[in-house]
Tab-separated table of C-alpha atoms in Angstrom:
chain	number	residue	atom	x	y	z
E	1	UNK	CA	22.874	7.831	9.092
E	2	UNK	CA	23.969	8.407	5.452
E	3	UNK	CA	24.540	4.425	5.046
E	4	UNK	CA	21.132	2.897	4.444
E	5	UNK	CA	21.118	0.821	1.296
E	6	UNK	CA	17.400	1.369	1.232
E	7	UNK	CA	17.611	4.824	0.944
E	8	UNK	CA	15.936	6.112	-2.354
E	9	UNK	CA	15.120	2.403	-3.040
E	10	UNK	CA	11.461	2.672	-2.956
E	11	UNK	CA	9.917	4.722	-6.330
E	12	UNK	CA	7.521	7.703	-5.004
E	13	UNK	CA	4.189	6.692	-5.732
E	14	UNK	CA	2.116	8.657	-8.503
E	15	UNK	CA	-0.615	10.167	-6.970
E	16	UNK	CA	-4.094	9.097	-8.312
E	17	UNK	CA	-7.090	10.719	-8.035
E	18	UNK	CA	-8.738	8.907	-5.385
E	19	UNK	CA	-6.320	7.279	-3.650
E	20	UNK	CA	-5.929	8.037	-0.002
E	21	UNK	CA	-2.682	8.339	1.810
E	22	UNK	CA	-3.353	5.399	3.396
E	23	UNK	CA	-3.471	3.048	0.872
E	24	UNK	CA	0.053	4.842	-0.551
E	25	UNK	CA	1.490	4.161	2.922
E	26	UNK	CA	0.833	0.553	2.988
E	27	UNK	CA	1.583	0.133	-0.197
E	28	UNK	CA	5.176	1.959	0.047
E	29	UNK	CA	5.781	-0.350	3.693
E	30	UNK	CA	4.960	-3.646	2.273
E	31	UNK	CA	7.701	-2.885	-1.003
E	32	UNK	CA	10.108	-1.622	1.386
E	33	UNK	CA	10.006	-5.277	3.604
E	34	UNK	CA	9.822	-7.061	0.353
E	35	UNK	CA	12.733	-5.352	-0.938
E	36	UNK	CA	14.730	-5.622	1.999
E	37	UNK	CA	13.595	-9.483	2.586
E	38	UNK	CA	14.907	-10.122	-1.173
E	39	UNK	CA	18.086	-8.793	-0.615
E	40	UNK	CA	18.405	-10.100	2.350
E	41	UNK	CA	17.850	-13.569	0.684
E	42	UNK	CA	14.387	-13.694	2.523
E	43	UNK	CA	17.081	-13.922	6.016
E	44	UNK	CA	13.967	-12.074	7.940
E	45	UNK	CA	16.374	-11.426	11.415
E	46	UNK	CA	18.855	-9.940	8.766
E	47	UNK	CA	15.938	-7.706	7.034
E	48	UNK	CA	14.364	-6.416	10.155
E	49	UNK	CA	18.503	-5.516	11.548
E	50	UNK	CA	18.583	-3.531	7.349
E	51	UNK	CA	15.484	-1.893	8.400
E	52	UNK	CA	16.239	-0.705	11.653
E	53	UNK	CA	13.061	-2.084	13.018
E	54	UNK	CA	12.410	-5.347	16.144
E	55	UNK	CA	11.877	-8.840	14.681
E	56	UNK	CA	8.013	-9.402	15.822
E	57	UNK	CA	7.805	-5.851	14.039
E	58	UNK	CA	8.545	-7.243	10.675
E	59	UNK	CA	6.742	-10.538	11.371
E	60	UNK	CA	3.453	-8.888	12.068
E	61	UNK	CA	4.469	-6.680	8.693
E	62	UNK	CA	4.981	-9.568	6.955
E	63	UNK	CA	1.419	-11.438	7.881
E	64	UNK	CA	-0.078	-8.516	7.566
E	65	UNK	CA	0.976	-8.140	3.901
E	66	UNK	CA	0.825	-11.495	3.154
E	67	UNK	CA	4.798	-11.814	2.284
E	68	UNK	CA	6.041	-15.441	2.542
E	69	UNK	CA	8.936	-16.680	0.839
């Protein structure tokens, strides 16, 4: 799409010894909702629209990550 203000927002992760692709993963999604919830002044509807993704999408995220304004 070329006009994604998230694009590039999220640092790549240093890979540790021991630390399995999954935990990267969830790490990477729950800084990406975080960072789109923040600049979307924690507007979730406005986030998950940023994002690209459904609402209850993000909400489960969200619980799931423990992210609460």
């Amino acid at each position: 799409k070329g006009d994604n203000p998230y694009a590039g927002a999220v640092s790549s992760p240093v890979l540790e010894e021991g630390v399995s692709l999954k935990a990267i993963m969830e790490a990477t999604e729950r800084r990406v909702i975080e960072q789109a919830l923040e600049r979307a002044h924690w507007n979730v509807q406005r986030a998950a629209v940023d994002l690209e993704i459904s609402l209850p999408w993000i909400y489960r995220r969200m619980k799931k990550h423990g992210l609460k304004r």
